XYZ file of N, CA, C and O in Angstrom:
608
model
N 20.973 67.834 22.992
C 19.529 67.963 23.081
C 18.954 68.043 21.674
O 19.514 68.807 20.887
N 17.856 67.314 21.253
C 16.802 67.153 20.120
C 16.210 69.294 20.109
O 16.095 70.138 20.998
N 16.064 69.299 19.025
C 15.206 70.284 18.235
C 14.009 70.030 18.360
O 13.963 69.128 17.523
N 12.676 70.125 18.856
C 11.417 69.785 18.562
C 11.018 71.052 17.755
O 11.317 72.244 17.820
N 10.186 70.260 16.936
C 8.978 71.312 15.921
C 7.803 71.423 16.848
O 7.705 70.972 17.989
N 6.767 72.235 16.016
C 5.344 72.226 16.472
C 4.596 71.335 15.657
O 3.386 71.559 15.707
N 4.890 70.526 15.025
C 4.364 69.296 14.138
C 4.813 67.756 14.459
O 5.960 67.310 14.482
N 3.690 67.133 14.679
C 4.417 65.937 14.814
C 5.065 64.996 13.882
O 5.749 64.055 14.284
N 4.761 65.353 12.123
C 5.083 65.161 11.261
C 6.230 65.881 10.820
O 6.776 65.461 9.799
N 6.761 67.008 11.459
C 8.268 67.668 11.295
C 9.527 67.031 12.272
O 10.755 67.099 12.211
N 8.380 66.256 13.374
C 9.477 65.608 14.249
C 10.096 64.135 13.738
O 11.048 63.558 14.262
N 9.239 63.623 12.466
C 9.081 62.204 12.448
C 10.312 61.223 12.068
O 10.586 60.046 12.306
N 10.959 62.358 11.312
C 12.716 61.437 11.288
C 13.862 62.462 11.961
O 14.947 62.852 11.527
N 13.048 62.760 13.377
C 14.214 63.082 14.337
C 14.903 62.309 14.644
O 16.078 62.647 14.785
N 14.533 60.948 14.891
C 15.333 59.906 15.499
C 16.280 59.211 14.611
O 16.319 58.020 14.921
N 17.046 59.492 13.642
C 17.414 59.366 12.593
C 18.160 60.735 12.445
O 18.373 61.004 11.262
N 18.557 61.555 13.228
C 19.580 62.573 12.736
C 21.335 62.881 13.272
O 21.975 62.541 14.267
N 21.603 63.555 12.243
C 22.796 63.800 12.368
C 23.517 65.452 12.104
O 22.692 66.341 12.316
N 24.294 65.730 11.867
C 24.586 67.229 11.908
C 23.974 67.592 10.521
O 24.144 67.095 9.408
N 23.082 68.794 11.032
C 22.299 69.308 9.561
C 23.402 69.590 8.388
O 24.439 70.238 8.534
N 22.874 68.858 7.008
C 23.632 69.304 5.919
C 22.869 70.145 5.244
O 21.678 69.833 5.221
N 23.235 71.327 4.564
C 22.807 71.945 3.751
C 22.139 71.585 2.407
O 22.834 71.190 1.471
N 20.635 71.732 2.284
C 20.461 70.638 0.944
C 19.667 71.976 -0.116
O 18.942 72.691 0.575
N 19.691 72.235 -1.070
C 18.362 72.145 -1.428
C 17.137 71.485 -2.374
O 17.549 70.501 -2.989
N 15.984 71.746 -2.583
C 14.906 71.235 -3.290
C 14.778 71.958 -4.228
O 14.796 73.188 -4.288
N 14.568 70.764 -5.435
C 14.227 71.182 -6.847
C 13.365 70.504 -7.198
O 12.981 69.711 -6.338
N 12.660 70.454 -8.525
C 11.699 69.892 -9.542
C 13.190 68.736 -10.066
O 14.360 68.888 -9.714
N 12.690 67.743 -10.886
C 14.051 66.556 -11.138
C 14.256 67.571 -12.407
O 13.669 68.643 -12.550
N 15.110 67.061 -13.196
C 15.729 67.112 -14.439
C 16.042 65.848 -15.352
O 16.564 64.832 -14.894
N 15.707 65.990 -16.578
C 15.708 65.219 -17.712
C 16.602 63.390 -17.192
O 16.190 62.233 -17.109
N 18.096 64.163 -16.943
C 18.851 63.606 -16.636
C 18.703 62.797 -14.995
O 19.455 61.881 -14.664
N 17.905 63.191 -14.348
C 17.153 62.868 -13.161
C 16.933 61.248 -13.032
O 17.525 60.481 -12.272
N 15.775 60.905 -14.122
C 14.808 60.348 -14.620
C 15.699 58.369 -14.126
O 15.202 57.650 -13.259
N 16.787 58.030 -14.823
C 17.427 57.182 -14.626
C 17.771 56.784 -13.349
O 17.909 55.583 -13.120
N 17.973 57.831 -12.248
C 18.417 57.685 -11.168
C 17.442 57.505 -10.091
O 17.690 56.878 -9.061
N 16.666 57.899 -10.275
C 15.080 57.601 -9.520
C 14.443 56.722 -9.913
O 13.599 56.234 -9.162
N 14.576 56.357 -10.862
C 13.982 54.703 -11.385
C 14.795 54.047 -10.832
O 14.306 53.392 -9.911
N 16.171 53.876 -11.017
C 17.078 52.583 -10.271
C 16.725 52.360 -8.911
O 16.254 51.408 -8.288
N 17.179 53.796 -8.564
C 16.699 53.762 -6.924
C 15.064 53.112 -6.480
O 14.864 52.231 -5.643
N 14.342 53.608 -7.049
C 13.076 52.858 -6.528
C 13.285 51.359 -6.734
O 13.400 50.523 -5.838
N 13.305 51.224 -7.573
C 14.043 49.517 -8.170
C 14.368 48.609 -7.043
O 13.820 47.648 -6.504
N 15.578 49.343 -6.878
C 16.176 48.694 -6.029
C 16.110 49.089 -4.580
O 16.338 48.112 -3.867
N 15.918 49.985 -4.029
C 15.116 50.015 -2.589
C 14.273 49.177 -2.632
O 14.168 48.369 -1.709
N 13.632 49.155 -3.474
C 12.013 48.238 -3.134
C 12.499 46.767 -3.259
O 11.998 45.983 -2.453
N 13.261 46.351 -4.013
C 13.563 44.978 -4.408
C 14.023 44.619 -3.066
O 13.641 43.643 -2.421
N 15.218 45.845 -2.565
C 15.589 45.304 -0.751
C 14.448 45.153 0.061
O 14.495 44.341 0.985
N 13.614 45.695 -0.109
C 12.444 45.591 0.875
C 11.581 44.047 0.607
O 11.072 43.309 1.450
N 11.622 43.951 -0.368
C 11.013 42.301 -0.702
C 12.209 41.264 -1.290
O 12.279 40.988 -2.488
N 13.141 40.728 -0.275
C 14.050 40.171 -1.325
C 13.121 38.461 -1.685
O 13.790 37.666 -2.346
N 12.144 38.140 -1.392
C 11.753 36.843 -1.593
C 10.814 36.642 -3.141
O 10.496 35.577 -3.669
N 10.339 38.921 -3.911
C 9.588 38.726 -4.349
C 10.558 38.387 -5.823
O 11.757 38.650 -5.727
N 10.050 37.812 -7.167
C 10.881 37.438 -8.051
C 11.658 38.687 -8.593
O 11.074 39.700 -8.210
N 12.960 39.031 -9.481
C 13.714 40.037 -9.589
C 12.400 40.494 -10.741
O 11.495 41.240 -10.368
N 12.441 40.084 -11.774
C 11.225 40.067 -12.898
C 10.704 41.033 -12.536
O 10.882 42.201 -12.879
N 9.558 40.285 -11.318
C 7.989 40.985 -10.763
C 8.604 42.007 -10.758
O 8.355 42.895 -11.574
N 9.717 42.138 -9.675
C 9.480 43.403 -8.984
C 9.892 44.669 -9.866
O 9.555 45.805 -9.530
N 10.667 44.400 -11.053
C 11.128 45.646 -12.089
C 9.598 45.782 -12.866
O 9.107 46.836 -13.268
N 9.195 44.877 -12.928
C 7.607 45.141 -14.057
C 6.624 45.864 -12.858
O 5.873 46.596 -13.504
N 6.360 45.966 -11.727
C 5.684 46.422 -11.211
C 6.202 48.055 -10.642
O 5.555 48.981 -10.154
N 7.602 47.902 -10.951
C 8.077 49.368 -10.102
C 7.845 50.148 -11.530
O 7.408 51.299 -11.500
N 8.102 49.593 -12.611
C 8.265 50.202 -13.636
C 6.993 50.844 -14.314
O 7.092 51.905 -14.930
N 5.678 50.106 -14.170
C 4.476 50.692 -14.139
C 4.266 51.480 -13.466
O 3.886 52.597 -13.816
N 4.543 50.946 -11.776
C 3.927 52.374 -11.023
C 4.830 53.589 -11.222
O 4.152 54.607 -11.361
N 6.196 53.811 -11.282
C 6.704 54.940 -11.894
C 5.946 55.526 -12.715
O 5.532 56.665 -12.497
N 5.706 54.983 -13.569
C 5.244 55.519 -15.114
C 4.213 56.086 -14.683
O 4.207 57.317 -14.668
N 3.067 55.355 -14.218
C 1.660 55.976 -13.264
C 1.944 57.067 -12.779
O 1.347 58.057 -13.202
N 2.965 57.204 -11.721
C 3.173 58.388 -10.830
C 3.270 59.587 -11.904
O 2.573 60.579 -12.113
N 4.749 58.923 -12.652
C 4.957 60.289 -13.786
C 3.766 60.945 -14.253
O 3.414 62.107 -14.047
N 3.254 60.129 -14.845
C 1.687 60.966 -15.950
C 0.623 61.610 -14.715
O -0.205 62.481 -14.980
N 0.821 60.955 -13.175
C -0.373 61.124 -12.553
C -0.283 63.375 -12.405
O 0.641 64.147 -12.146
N -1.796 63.583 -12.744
C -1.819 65.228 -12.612
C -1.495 65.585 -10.719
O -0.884 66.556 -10.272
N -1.880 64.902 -10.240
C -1.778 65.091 -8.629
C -0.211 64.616 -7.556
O 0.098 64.575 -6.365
N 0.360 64.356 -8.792
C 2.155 63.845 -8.131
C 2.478 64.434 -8.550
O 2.115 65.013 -9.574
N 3.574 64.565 -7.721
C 5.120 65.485 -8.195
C 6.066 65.134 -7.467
O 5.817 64.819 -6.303
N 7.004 65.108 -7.814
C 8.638 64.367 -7.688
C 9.804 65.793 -6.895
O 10.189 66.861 -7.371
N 10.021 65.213 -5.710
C 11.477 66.318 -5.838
C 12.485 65.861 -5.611
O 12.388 64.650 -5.414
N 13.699 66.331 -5.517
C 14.988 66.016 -5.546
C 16.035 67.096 -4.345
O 16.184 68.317 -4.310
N 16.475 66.239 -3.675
C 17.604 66.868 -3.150
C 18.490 66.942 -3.102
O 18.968 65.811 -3.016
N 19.601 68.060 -3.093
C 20.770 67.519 -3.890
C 21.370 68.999 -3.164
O 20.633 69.969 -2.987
N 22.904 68.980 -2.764
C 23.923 70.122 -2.647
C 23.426 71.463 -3.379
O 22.983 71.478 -4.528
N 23.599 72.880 -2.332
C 23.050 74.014 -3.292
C 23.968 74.206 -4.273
O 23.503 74.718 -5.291
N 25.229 73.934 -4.284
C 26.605 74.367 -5.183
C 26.693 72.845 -5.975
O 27.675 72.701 -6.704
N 25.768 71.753 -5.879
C 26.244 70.528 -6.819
C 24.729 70.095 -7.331
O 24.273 69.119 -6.736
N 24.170 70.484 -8.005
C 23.175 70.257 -8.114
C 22.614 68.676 -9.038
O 21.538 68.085 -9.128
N 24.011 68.458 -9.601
C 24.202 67.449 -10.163
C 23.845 66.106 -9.256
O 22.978 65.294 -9.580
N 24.625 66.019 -8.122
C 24.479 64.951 -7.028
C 23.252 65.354 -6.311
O 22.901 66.300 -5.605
N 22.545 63.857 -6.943
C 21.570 63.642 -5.937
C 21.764 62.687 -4.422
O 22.184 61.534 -4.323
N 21.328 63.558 -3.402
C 21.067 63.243 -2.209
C 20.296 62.052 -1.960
O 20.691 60.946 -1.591
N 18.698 62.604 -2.319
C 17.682 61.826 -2.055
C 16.260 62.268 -3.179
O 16.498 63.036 -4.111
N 14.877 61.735 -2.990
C 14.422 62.346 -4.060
C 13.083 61.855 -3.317
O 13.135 60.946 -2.490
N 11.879 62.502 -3.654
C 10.696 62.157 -2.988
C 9.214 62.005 -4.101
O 9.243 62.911 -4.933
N 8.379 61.375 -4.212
C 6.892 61.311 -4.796
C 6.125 61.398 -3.859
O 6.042 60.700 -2.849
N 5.260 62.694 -4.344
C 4.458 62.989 -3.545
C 2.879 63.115 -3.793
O 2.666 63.836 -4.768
N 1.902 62.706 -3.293
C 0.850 62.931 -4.297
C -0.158 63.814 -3.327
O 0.438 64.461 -2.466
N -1.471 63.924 -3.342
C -2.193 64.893 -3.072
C -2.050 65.460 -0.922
O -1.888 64.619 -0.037
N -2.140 66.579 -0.730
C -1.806 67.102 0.273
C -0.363 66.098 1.275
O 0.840 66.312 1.422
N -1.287 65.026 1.756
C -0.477 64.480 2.718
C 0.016 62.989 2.424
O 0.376 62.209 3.306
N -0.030 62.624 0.662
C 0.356 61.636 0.692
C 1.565 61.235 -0.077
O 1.909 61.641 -1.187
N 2.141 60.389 0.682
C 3.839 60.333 -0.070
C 3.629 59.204 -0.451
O 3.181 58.318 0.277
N 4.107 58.987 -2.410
C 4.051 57.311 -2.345
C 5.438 56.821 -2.105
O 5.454 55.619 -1.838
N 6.752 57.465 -2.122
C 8.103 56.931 -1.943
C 9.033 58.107 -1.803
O 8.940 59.094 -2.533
N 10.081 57.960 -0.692
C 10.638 58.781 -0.116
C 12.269 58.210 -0.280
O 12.467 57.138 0.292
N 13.238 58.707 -0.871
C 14.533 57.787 -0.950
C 15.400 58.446 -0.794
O 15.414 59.524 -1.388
N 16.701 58.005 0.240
C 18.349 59.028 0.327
C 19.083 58.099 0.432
O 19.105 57.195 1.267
N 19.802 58.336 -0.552
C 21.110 57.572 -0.520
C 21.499 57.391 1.138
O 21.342 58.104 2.129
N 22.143 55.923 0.866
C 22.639 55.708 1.995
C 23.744 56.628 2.727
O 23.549 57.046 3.868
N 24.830 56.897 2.051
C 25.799 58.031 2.837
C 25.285 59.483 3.328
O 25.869 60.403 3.901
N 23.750 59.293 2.802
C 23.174 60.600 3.966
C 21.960 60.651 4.583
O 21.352 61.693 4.825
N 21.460 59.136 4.936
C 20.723 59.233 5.595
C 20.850 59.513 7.155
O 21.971 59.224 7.572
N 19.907 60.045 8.202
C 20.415 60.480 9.056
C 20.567 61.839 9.123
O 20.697 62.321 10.248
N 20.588 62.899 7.737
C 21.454 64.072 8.064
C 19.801 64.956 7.616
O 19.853 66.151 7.324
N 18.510 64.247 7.615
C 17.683 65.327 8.205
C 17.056 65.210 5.824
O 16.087 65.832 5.389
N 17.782 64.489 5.116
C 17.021 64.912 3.616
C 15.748 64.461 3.651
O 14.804 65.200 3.372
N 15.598 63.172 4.005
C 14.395 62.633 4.006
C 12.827 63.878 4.632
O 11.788 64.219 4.068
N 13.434 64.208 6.031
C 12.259 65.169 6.515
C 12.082 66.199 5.392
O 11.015 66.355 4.797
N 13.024 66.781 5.184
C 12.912 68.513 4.249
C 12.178 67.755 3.063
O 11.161 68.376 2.757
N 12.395 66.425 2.172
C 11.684 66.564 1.442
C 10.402 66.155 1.586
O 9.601 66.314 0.665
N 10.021 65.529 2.855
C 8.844 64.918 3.248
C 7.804 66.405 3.621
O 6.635 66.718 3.391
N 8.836 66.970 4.226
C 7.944 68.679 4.374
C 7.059 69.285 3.413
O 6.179 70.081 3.739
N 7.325 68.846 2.010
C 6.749 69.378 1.207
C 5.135 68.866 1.770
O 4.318 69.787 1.773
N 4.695 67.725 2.164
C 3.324 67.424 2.413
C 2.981 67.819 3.164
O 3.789 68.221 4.001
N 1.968 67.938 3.332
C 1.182 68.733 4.635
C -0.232 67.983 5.827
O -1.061 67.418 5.112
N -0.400 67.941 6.491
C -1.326 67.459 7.551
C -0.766 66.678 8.883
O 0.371 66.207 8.869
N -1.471 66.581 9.838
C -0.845 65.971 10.901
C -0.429 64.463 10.641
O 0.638 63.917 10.923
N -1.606 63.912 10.002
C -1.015 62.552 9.622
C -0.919 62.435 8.291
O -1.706 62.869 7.450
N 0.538 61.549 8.051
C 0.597 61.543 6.751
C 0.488 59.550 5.893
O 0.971 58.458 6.192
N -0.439 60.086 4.766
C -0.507 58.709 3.996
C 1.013 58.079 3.799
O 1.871 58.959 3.867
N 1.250 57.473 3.694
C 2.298 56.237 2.681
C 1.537 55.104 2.075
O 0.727 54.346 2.608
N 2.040 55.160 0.661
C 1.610 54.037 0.106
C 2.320 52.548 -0.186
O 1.839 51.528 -0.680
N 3.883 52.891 0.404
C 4.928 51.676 0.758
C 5.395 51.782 2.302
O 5.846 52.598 3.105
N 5.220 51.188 2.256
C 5.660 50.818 4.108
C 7.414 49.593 4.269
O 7.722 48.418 4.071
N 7.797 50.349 4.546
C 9.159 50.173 4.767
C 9.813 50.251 6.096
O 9.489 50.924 7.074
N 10.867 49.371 5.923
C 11.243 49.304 7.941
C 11.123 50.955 8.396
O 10.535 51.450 9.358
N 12.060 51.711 7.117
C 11.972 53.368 7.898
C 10.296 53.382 8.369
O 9.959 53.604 9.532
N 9.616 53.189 7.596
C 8.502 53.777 8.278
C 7.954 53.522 9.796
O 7.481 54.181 10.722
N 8.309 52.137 9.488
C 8.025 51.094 11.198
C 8.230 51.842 12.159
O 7.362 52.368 12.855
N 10.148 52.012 12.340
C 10.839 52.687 13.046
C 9.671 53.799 13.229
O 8.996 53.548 14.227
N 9.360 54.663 12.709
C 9.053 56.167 12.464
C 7.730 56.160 12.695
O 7.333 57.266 13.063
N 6.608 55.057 12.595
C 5.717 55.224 13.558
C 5.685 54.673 14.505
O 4.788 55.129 15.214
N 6.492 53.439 15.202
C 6.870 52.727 16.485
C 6.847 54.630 17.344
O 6.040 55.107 18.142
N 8.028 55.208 16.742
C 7.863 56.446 17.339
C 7.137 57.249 17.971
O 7.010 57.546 19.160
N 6.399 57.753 16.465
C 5.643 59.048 16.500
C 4.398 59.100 15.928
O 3.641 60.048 15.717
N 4.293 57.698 15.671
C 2.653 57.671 15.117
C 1.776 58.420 14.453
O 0.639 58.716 14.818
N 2.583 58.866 13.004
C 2.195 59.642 12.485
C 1.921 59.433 10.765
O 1.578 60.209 9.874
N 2.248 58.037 10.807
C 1.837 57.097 8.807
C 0.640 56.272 9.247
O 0.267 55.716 10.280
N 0.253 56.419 8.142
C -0.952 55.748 7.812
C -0.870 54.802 6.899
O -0.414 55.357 5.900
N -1.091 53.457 6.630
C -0.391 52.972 5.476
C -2.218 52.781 4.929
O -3.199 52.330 5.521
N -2.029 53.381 3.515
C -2.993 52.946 2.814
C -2.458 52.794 1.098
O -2.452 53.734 0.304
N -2.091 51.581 0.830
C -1.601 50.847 -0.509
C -2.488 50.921 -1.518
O -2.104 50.943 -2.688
N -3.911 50.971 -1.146
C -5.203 51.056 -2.237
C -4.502 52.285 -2.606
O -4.079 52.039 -3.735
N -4.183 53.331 -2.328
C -4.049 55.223 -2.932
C -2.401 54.563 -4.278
O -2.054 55.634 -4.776
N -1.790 53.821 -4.689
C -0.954 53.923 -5.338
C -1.275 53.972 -6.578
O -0.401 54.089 -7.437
C-alpha cells in the first residue's frame, strides 16, 4: 500500500517509488559546482537530442550562471548523511513554488530524492520552468506543474 500525504504536491513522485533511502539536504559546496553543471548539461541535452550539442552547452551554461547570481534561487543537494561527498541528486529552486530543474542520478531515482528535494517549495501547484518526460508522467498523474518557461 502507497503512503498518501495531505498535499498533492508531496504525493507527486509517488508513482516513482521505491524503498525509502535515507538522504540528507544541504546548501552545494565549492566542489559541487562541476557536477551540477554536467548534469544539467546533459539531462537537458537527453531531453532535446535533435537540438545542436553547441546550442545546447551555450544555453545551459548561461542559464546556470543566471540561476547562480539570481538573489531569489537557491540550489540543494542530496547526498548520504555519512557520505556527503556523493551526490544523489540536486535541485534549483526559485521563488516560493518554483523549481527551474530538479536532477537524481539514475541509480536512485525512484527512491523518493527527487520529492524531499522538491519539498523545499511550497504551494499546491507548483511552477517548472523545464518540462521533461518526468514531469508529463507526474502531471498525467496528479496535476500539479504548471509549465511556465517565460519565469527562467
Amino acid at each position: 500500500m502507497t503512503e498518501k500525504s495531505e498535499t498533492p504536491i508531496a504525493d507527486m513522485v509517488m508513482a516513482f517509488t521505491t524503498p525509502k533511502l535515507e538522504i540528507r539536504v544541504r546548501d552545494p559546496r565549492p566542489g559541487d559546482w562541476a557536477f551540477i553543471s554536467d548534469s544539467y548539461r546533459k539531462s537537458y541535452r537527453d531531453q532535446f537530442p535533435w537540438v545542436p550539442l553547441e546550442q545546447v552547452y551555450l544555453e545551459t551554461t548561461k542559464r546556470l550562471s543566471r540561476y547562480r547570481s539570481g538573489k531569489n534561487t537557491r540550489f540543494l543537494v542530496a547526498c548520504p548523511p555519512h557520505e556527503e561527498d556523493l551526490i544523489l541528486g540536486w535541485v534549483c529552486l526559485g521563488r516560493r513554488n518554483l523549481i527551474h530543474y530538479c536532477f537524481v542520478k539514475q541509480a536512485f531515482r525512484g527512491a523518493r530524492v527527487a520529492k524531499r528535494l522538491c519539498s523545499y517549495s511550497s504551494g499546491q501547484m507548483l511552477v517548472v520552468t523545464h518540462w521533461s518526460r518526468v514531469c508529463e508522467k507526474i502531471n498525467r498523474l496528479h496535476r500539479v506543474l504548471l509549465y511556465e518557461p517565460s519565469k527562467q
